[in-house]
Short mmCIF file of C-alpha atoms and ligand atoms in Angstrom, two decimals:
data_model
loop_
_atom_site.label_atom_id
_atom_site.label_comp_id
_atom_site.label_asym_id
_atom_site.label_seq_id
_atom_site.Cartn_x
_atom_site.Cartn_y
_atom_site.Cartn_z
CA MET W 257 41.53 155.61 140.84
CA PRO W 258 44.72 156.52 142.76
CA CYS W 259 44.49 159.95 144.87
CA PRO W 260 46.81 162.44 143.66
CA ALA W 261 48.55 163.01 147.38
CA MET W 262 49.78 159.35 146.72
CA LEU W 263 50.93 160.08 143.36
CA LEU W 264 52.70 163.46 144.26
CA VAL W 265 54.69 161.28 147.17
CA VAL W 266 55.69 158.48 144.61
CA PHE W 267 56.82 161.48 142.44
CA SER W 268 58.69 163.35 144.95
CA THR W 269 60.81 160.43 146.11
CA VAL W 270 61.78 159.36 142.71
CA SER W 271 63.13 162.91 142.01
CA VAL W 272 64.95 162.82 145.31
CA LEU W 273 66.30 159.61 144.73
CA HIS W 274 67.57 160.96 141.37
CA SER W 275 68.60 164.01 142.61
CA ALA W 276 71.03 161.98 145.60
CA ARG W 277 72.52 159.62 142.56
CA ALA W 278 73.14 162.78 140.68
CA GLN W 279 75.10 164.22 143.85
CA ASN W 280 76.89 160.53 144.44
CA GLU W 281 78.26 160.95 140.82
CA PRO W 282 81.82 161.91 140.22
CA ARG W 283 82.36 165.35 138.78
CA ILE W 284 84.63 165.99 136.03
CA ASN W 285 85.53 169.07 134.71
CA ALA W 286 87.34 168.62 131.12
CA SER W 287 88.59 171.05 128.24
CA ASP W 288 86.09 172.00 125.58
CA HIS W 289 86.19 170.18 122.48
CA MET W 290 87.94 171.68 119.86
CA VAL W 291 89.58 172.01 116.40
CA LEU W 292 92.59 171.25 115.20
CA SER W 293 93.46 174.04 112.22
CA LEU W 294 96.90 172.43 110.81
CA GLU W 295 97.75 175.59 108.51
CA SER W 296 100.84 176.12 109.34
CA HIS W 297 104.12 174.10 109.74
CA SER W 298 104.80 174.55 113.66
CA ASN W 299 101.43 174.50 115.35
CA PRO W 300 101.33 175.15 119.05
CA PRO W 301 100.94 172.66 121.67
CA ILE W 302 97.67 171.63 122.70
CA ILE W 303 96.56 170.87 126.43
CA LEU W 304 93.84 168.58 127.32
CA GLN W 305 92.90 168.58 131.03
CA CYS W 306 90.57 166.76 133.04
CA ASN W 307 89.87 167.97 136.95
CA LEU W 308 87.86 165.45 138.74
CA THR W 309 86.08 168.28 140.91
CA SER W 310 84.04 165.80 143.26
CA ALA W 311 83.11 162.53 144.03
CA SER W 312 81.83 160.27 146.82
CA SER W 313 84.14 157.73 146.51
CA ASN W 314 88.23 157.99 146.72
CA HIS W 315 89.48 158.02 143.41
CA LYS W 316 92.42 155.26 142.55
CA GLU W 317 94.00 156.67 139.55
CA SER W 318 93.30 158.28 136.10
CA TYR W 319 94.32 157.41 132.52
CA TRP W 320 93.77 159.03 129.21
CA MET W 321 92.13 157.24 125.99
CA LYS W 322 92.06 157.81 122.13
CA ASN W 323 89.71 156.16 120.04
CA GLY W 324 88.59 153.78 122.69
CA GLU W 325 92.29 152.50 123.56
CA GLU W 326 94.23 153.44 126.46
CA ILE W 327 97.33 155.67 125.72
CA ALA W 328 100.26 153.98 127.36
CA GLY W 329 102.19 155.67 130.25
CA THR W 330 99.14 157.84 131.21
CA ARG W 331 98.20 156.30 134.68
CA PHE W 332 98.68 158.60 137.47
CA LYS W 333 97.01 159.06 141.10
CA LEU W 334 95.99 162.54 140.26
CA LYS W 335 92.79 164.67 140.37
CA LEU W 336 93.97 167.01 137.60
CA THR W 337 95.31 165.07 134.74
CA GLU W 338 96.62 166.98 131.84
CA TYR W 339 97.22 164.90 127.94
CA LYS W 340 99.78 167.23 125.99
CA LEU W 341 99.99 167.29 122.20
CA ASN W 342 103.56 168.76 121.60
CA LYS W 343 103.22 169.29 117.79
CA PRO W 344 99.65 168.68 116.77
CA ARG W 345 99.23 166.61 113.63
CA PRO W 346 96.23 165.75 111.52
CA ASP W 347 96.55 161.89 112.85
CA ASP W 348 96.16 163.65 116.58
CA ALA W 349 92.57 164.27 115.56
CA GLY W 350 90.22 162.07 117.25
CA GLU W 351 87.97 161.12 120.42
CA TYR W 352 89.79 161.77 123.54
CA MET W 353 88.77 160.47 127.08
CA CYS W 354 89.87 160.74 130.61
CA VAL W 355 88.83 157.67 132.91
CA TYR W 356 88.99 158.10 136.75
CA THR W 357 88.84 154.79 138.68
CA PHE W 358 87.63 154.54 142.09
CA GLU W 359 87.99 152.11 145.25
CA MET W 360 84.19 152.01 145.75
CA ALA W 361 82.27 153.06 142.57
CA PRO W 362 82.50 152.36 139.11
CA ASP W 363 84.72 154.18 136.41
CA ALA W 364 83.63 157.67 135.37
CA ASN W 365 84.78 159.47 132.40
CA ALA W 366 84.69 162.55 130.15
CA THR W 367 85.02 162.85 126.56
CA ILE W 368 87.31 165.95 124.47
CA GLU W 369 86.72 165.76 120.99
CA VAL W 370 89.82 166.70 118.97
CA LYS W 371 88.34 167.63 115.36
CA ALA W 372 90.25 168.02 112.23
CA SER W 373 89.63 168.40 108.49
CA PRO W 374 90.08 165.07 106.55
CA GLU W 375 93.60 164.56 105.10
CA ILE W 376 94.51 161.50 102.48
CA THR W 377 97.56 160.12 103.72
CA GLY W 378 97.40 156.87 101.40
CA HIS W 379 96.20 155.95 97.98
CA LYS W 380 96.10 153.74 95.08
CA ARG W 381 97.98 156.17 92.33
CA SER W 382 97.16 153.89 89.45
CA ASP W 383 95.83 150.70 88.95
CA ASN W 384 96.80 148.89 85.37
CA LYS W 385 94.54 145.52 84.77
CA ASN W 386 93.22 143.56 81.66
CA GLU W 387 89.58 144.19 80.38
CA GLY W 388 87.36 141.68 82.05
CA GLN W 389 89.45 141.72 85.22
CA SER W 390 88.56 143.73 88.52
CA ALA W 391 90.47 146.83 89.58
CA LEU W 392 90.75 148.08 93.28
CA LEU W 393 91.37 151.72 94.25
CA TYR W 394 91.34 153.16 97.73
CA CYS W 395 91.78 156.13 99.73
CA LYS W 396 93.10 156.22 103.37
CA SER W 397 92.23 159.71 105.73
CA VAL W 398 93.18 160.79 108.93
CA GLY W 399 91.36 163.72 110.59
CA TYR W 400 88.22 163.56 112.94
CA PRO W 401 85.18 162.67 113.16
CA HIS W 402 85.43 160.19 110.32
CA PRO W 403 84.80 161.37 106.73
CA VAL W 404 82.06 160.60 104.55
CA TRP W 405 83.47 159.26 101.36
CA THR W 406 82.27 159.56 98.02
CA TRP W 407 83.63 158.53 94.62
CA ARG W 408 83.40 160.54 91.30
CA LYS W 409 84.77 159.67 87.87
CA LEU W 410 85.96 162.41 85.39
CA GLU W 411 83.59 161.99 82.12
CA GLY W 412 84.23 164.36 79.52
CA GLY W 413 85.37 167.15 82.21
CA ILE W 414 82.87 166.29 84.58
CA LEU W 415 83.10 164.18 87.72
CA MET W 416 80.25 162.17 87.68
CA ASP W 417 79.03 160.24 90.87
CA ILE W 418 79.69 156.64 91.23
CA GLU W 419 76.75 154.89 92.31
CA ASN W 420 77.43 151.82 95.09
CA SER W 421 76.23 148.31 93.50
CA SER W 422 75.17 149.73 90.21
CA GLY W 423 76.23 146.42 88.68
CA ARG W 424 80.05 146.47 88.31
CA PHE W 425 80.73 149.16 91.06
CA PHE W 426 80.99 148.61 94.51
CA ILE W 427 82.16 150.98 97.50
CA ASN W 428 83.19 149.69 100.79
CA ASN W 429 83.88 152.00 103.23
CA LYS W 430 85.56 151.73 106.98
CA ASP W 431 85.51 154.98 108.75
CA ASN W 432 88.97 156.20 107.53
CA TYR W 433 89.46 153.74 104.61
CA SER W 434 87.14 153.38 101.55
CA GLU W 435 87.80 151.19 98.54
CA LEU W 436 86.35 151.39 95.13
CA GLN W 437 86.03 148.01 93.52
CA ILE W 438 85.08 147.91 89.64
CA THR W 439 84.70 144.25 88.18
CA HIS W 440 84.34 142.84 84.37
CA LEU W 441 86.38 146.09 83.28
CA ASP W 442 85.43 147.46 80.05
CA ILE W 443 88.20 148.80 78.12
CA GLY W 444 85.60 151.39 76.10
CA THR W 445 84.25 153.03 79.38
CA ASP W 446 86.28 152.20 82.47
CA PRO W 447 89.97 153.53 82.19
CA GLY W 448 90.34 157.04 83.37
CA GLU W 449 90.68 159.27 86.08
CA TYR W 450 88.49 158.28 89.70
CA ARG W 451 88.48 160.82 92.73
CA CYS W 452 87.84 159.58 96.21
CA ASN W 453 86.50 162.49 98.58
CA ALA W 454 86.73 162.50 102.42
CA THR W 455 84.30 165.25 103.74
CA ASN W 456 83.63 165.92 107.71
CA ILE W 457 82.09 168.78 109.36
CA ILE W 458 85.34 170.61 109.22
CA GLY W 459 86.82 169.93 105.70
CA THR W 460 87.01 168.02 102.52
CA ALA W 461 90.07 166.34 100.89
CA SER W 462 90.13 164.36 97.54
CA MET W 463 92.86 162.33 95.56
CA VAL W 464 92.99 160.89 92.35
CA CYS W 465 93.56 157.26 91.17
CA ILE W 466 94.20 156.12 87.43
CA LEU W 467 92.69 153.43 86.01
CA ARG W 468 94.27 151.55 82.94
CA VAL W 469 92.50 148.80 81.12
CA ARG W 470 94.68 146.50 78.39
CA SER W 471 92.93 144.44 76.00
CA HIS W 472 92.84 140.95 77.06
CA LEU W 473 95.24 140.50 74.12
CA ALA W 474 97.97 142.61 75.83
CA PRO W 475 99.77 139.67 77.66
CA LEU W 476 99.94 137.84 73.97
CA TRP W 477 101.55 141.09 72.37
CA PRO W 478 105.39 139.92 73.09
CA PHE W 479 104.80 136.54 71.74
CA LEU W 480 102.59 137.80 68.68
CA GLY W 481 105.56 140.50 68.17
CA VAL W 482 108.55 137.80 68.17
CA LEU W 483 106.00 135.46 65.90
CA ALA W 484 105.76 138.56 63.78
CA GLU W 485 109.03 139.29 63.36
CA ILE W 486 109.81 135.46 62.20
CA ILE W 487 107.15 135.56 59.72
CA ILE W 488 108.83 138.88 58.29
CA LEU W 489 112.49 137.37 58.22
CA VAL W 490 111.11 134.17 56.80
CA ILE W 491 109.25 135.75 53.95
CA ILE W 492 112.33 138.52 53.07
CA ILE W 493 114.68 135.40 53.13
CA VAL W 494 112.37 133.15 50.84
CA ILE W 495 111.99 136.44 48.66
CA TYR W 496 115.82 137.38 48.64
CA GLU W 497 116.73 133.47 47.98
CA LYS W 498 114.50 133.22 45.11
CA ARG W 499 115.73 136.60 43.14
CA LYS W 500 119.30 135.40 43.70
CA ARG W 501 118.99 131.91 42.52
CA PRO W 502 119.89 132.55 38.91
CA ASP W 503 122.90 134.64 39.18
CA GLU W 504 124.29 132.30 42.28
CA VAL W 505 124.29 129.07 40.35
CA PRO W 506 127.67 129.89 38.86
CA ASP W 507 129.08 131.35 42.42
CA ASP W 508 127.37 128.09 44.25
CA ASP W 509 130.23 125.78 41.56
CA GLU W 510 133.43 125.80 43.34
CA PRO W 511 135.55 124.82 39.79
CA ALA W 512 134.10 128.41 38.68
CA GLY W 513 135.89 130.25 41.04
CA PRO W 514 139.71 130.30 39.49
CA MET W 515 137.85 130.52 36.01
CA LYS W 516 136.49 134.02 37.04
CA THR W 517 140.06 135.18 38.54
CA ASN W 518 141.81 133.86 35.46
CA SER W 519 139.34 136.01 33.17
CA THR W 520 140.31 139.31 35.31
CA ASN W 521 143.88 138.37 34.87
CA ASN W 522 143.78 138.03 31.12
CA HIS W 523 141.57 141.36 30.84
CA LYS W 524 144.81 143.17 32.60
CA ASP W 525 146.96 141.41 30.39
CA LYS W 526 145.29 142.72 27.81
CA ASN W 527 145.46 146.30 28.87
CA LEU W 528 148.90 145.70 29.36
CA ARG W 529 149.58 144.70 26.23
CA GLN W 530 147.73 147.64 24.97
CA ARG W 531 149.70 149.87 27.22
CA THR W 532 152.94 148.38 25.58
CA THR W 533 151.58 148.61 21.59
CA ASN W 534 151.27 152.42 22.29
C1 NAG L 1544 86.13 174.11 134.91
O1 NAG L 1544 87.52 174.32 133.91
C2 NAG L 1544 87.75 175.47 133.24
C3 NAG L 1544 89.15 175.43 132.66
O2 NAG L 1544 89.53 174.36 132.24
C4 NAG L 1544 87.42 176.70 134.61
O3 NAG L 1544 87.82 177.96 133.78
C5 NAG L 1544 86.27 176.63 135.20
O4 NAG L 1544 85.71 177.27 136.14
C6 NAG L 1544 86.20 174.86 135.70
N1 NAG L 1544 84.61 174.75 136.20
C7 NAG L 1544 84.47 174.10 137.38
C8 NAG L 1544 83.27 174.48 137.87
O5 NAG L 1544 85.71 173.70 138.20
C1 NAG L 1545 90.42 171.26 139.89
O1 NAG L 1545 89.37 171.17 140.84
C2 NAG L 1545 89.70 171.60 142.06
C3 NAG L 1545 88.41 171.36 143.06
O2 NAG L 1545 87.30 171.62 142.43
C4 NAG L 1545 89.72 173.04 142.13
O3 NAG L 1545 90.15 173.41 143.43
C5 NAG L 1545 90.83 173.72 141.24
O4 NAG L 1545 90.89 174.91 140.83
C6 NAG L 1545 90.37 172.81 139.69
N1 NAG L 1545 91.59 173.27 138.81
C7 NAG L 1545 91.66 173.45 137.62
C8 NAG L 1545 92.99 173.69 137.21
O5 NAG L 1545 90.69 173.81 137.12
C1 NAG L 1546 82.67 156.24 130.20
O1 NAG L 1546 81.51 156.50 130.94
C2 NAG L 1546 79.86 156.09 130.33
C3 NAG L 1546 79.03 156.32 131.37
O2 NAG L 1546 78.97 157.24 131.43
C4 NAG L 1546 80.17 154.28 130.33
O3 NAG L 1546 78.94 153.98 129.60
C5 NAG L 1546 81.42 153.76 129.37
O4 NAG L 1546 81.54 152.67 129.89
C6 NAG L 1546 82.70 154.65 130.03
N1 NAG L 1546 83.43 154.59 129.06
C7 NAG L 1546 85.10 153.86 129.58
C8 NAG L 1546 86.04 153.48 128.39
O5 NAG L 1546 84.74 154.01 130.61
C1 NAG L 1547 92.27 154.24 110.85
O1 NAG L 1547 91.23 153.63 111.73
C2 NAG L 1547 91.34 152.65 112.90
C3 NAG L 1547 90.43 152.13 113.47
O2 NAG L 1547 89.29 152.80 113.36
C4 NAG L 1547 92.65 152.81 113.29
O3 NAG L 1547 93.07 151.37 113.97
C5 NAG L 1547 93.85 153.17 112.31
O4 NAG L 1547 94.92 153.49 113.16
C6 NAG L 1547 93.21 154.09 111.32
N1 NAG L 1547 94.32 154.86 110.46
C7 NAG L 1547 95.12 155.83 110.26
C8 NAG L 1547 95.92 156.59 109.56
O5 NAG L 1547 94.34 156.69 111.04
C1 NAG L 1548 77.73 148.58 98.95
O1 NAG L 1548 76.84 147.53 98.63
C2 NAG L 1548 77.61 146.72 99.36
C3 NAG L 1548 76.92 145.43 99.09
O2 NAG L 1548 76.78 145.07 97.47
C4 NAG L 1548 77.72 146.53 100.88
O3 NAG L 1548 78.05 145.56 101.56
C5 NAG L 1548 78.25 148.06 101.27
O4 NAG L 1548 78.50 148.16 102.49
C6 NAG L 1548 77.66 149.31 100.40
N1 NAG L 1548 78.77 150.54 100.57
C7 NAG L 1548 78.22 151.36 100.39
C8 NAG L 1548 79.00 152.71 100.87
O5 NAG L 1548 77.10 151.90 100.61
C1 NAG L 1549 84.15 166.74 97.91
O1 NAG L 1549 82.35 166.37 98.10
C2 NAG L 1549 81.85 167.55 98.12
C3 NAG L 1549 80.17 167.41 98.24
O2 NAG L 1549 79.86 166.95 96.93
C4 NAG L 1549 82.00 168.98 97.87
O3 NAG L 1549 81.49 169.94 98.34
C5 NAG L 1549 83.69 168.90 97.86
O4 NAG L 1549 84.45 170.42 97.55
C6 NAG L 1549 84.53 167.93 97.41
N1 NAG L 1549 85.55 167.81 97.85
C7 NAG L 1549 86.85 167.92 97.09
C8 NAG L 1549 88.27 168.07 97.67
O5 NAG L 1549 86.96 168.20 96.12
#
């Protein structure tokens, strides 16, 4: 069994090493996390600030990152560095980070979260498909943290949750994007109003996508229409011809023409004669 004194020595050495490392680690005093409340049209500018308050090694430069990517034009040799959002918009929400680089030590950083309620900035307004085909509806958002997405369908005035992989419904979420795929479209049950819902800890937003499903005969309709027109036309012509044929027999005979005019002339002559006799 190890003696208690030896354990104590080991423990205190570890804690001394630990505190020495902590002292050497650079310290950054950064702005607090914040929430963008974008109610009005002219939001006041927001300044994100980091201050390197202690470091064991000389620092080289500092820069800013947003959502894991360096923001161009932010590299300076400053201990106190600022990033200004002049006109904050929903897509300014995200995870900001100031990074300090050193001559003899690894980089140090601090994170400032700028949170905002989701806002849906793009969506499929409507999709028109034939029965049996697949439909794809989607919504895109800005805001931070990335929302939790759900899809619902309006059924008799009630929004019903759509379950992923419940046979024909597939939901695919990628941070600020969500899509709903519906396969083997059913003309009886699938058309209607679908609603994507994006919710994070700050707020919620939703948007409507309309799905229309046509009968699979639909592509044939123009052709069937023309065919129906031709058939009706043919029937009309046949009936017309059949009814008219007996009357038209003399008309078809060319020599009958002059005879007809003669008869009317004779008639006129008769009238004339009648008038003269009166
Ligand atoms: C950190 O910065 C805030 C203002 O941004 C200031 O009020 C606070 O005193 C600073 N703390 C230290 C330890 O420098
Ligand atoms: C930044 O840190 C330095 C050193 O700790 C301190 O003197 C200075 O007041 C700080 N500046 C701000 C704006 O917090
Ligand atoms: C930020 O610092 C952490 C350790 O504190 C490190 O794991 C991470 O890689 C750093 N990120 C960047 C972008 O420097
Ligand atoms: C969505 O997030 C990706 C990275 O996750 C980003 O590249 C893209 O710009 C974002 N789109 C919007 C509209 O915020
Ligand atoms: C839905 O299910 C598919 C597999 O069928 C999976 O790849 C996808 O990540 C699931 N989406 C959600 C939101 O659970
Ligand atoms: C989104 O769904 C959540 C959870 O059901 C609900 O509380 C919220 O009101 C919905 N958002 C909208 C805009 O309908």
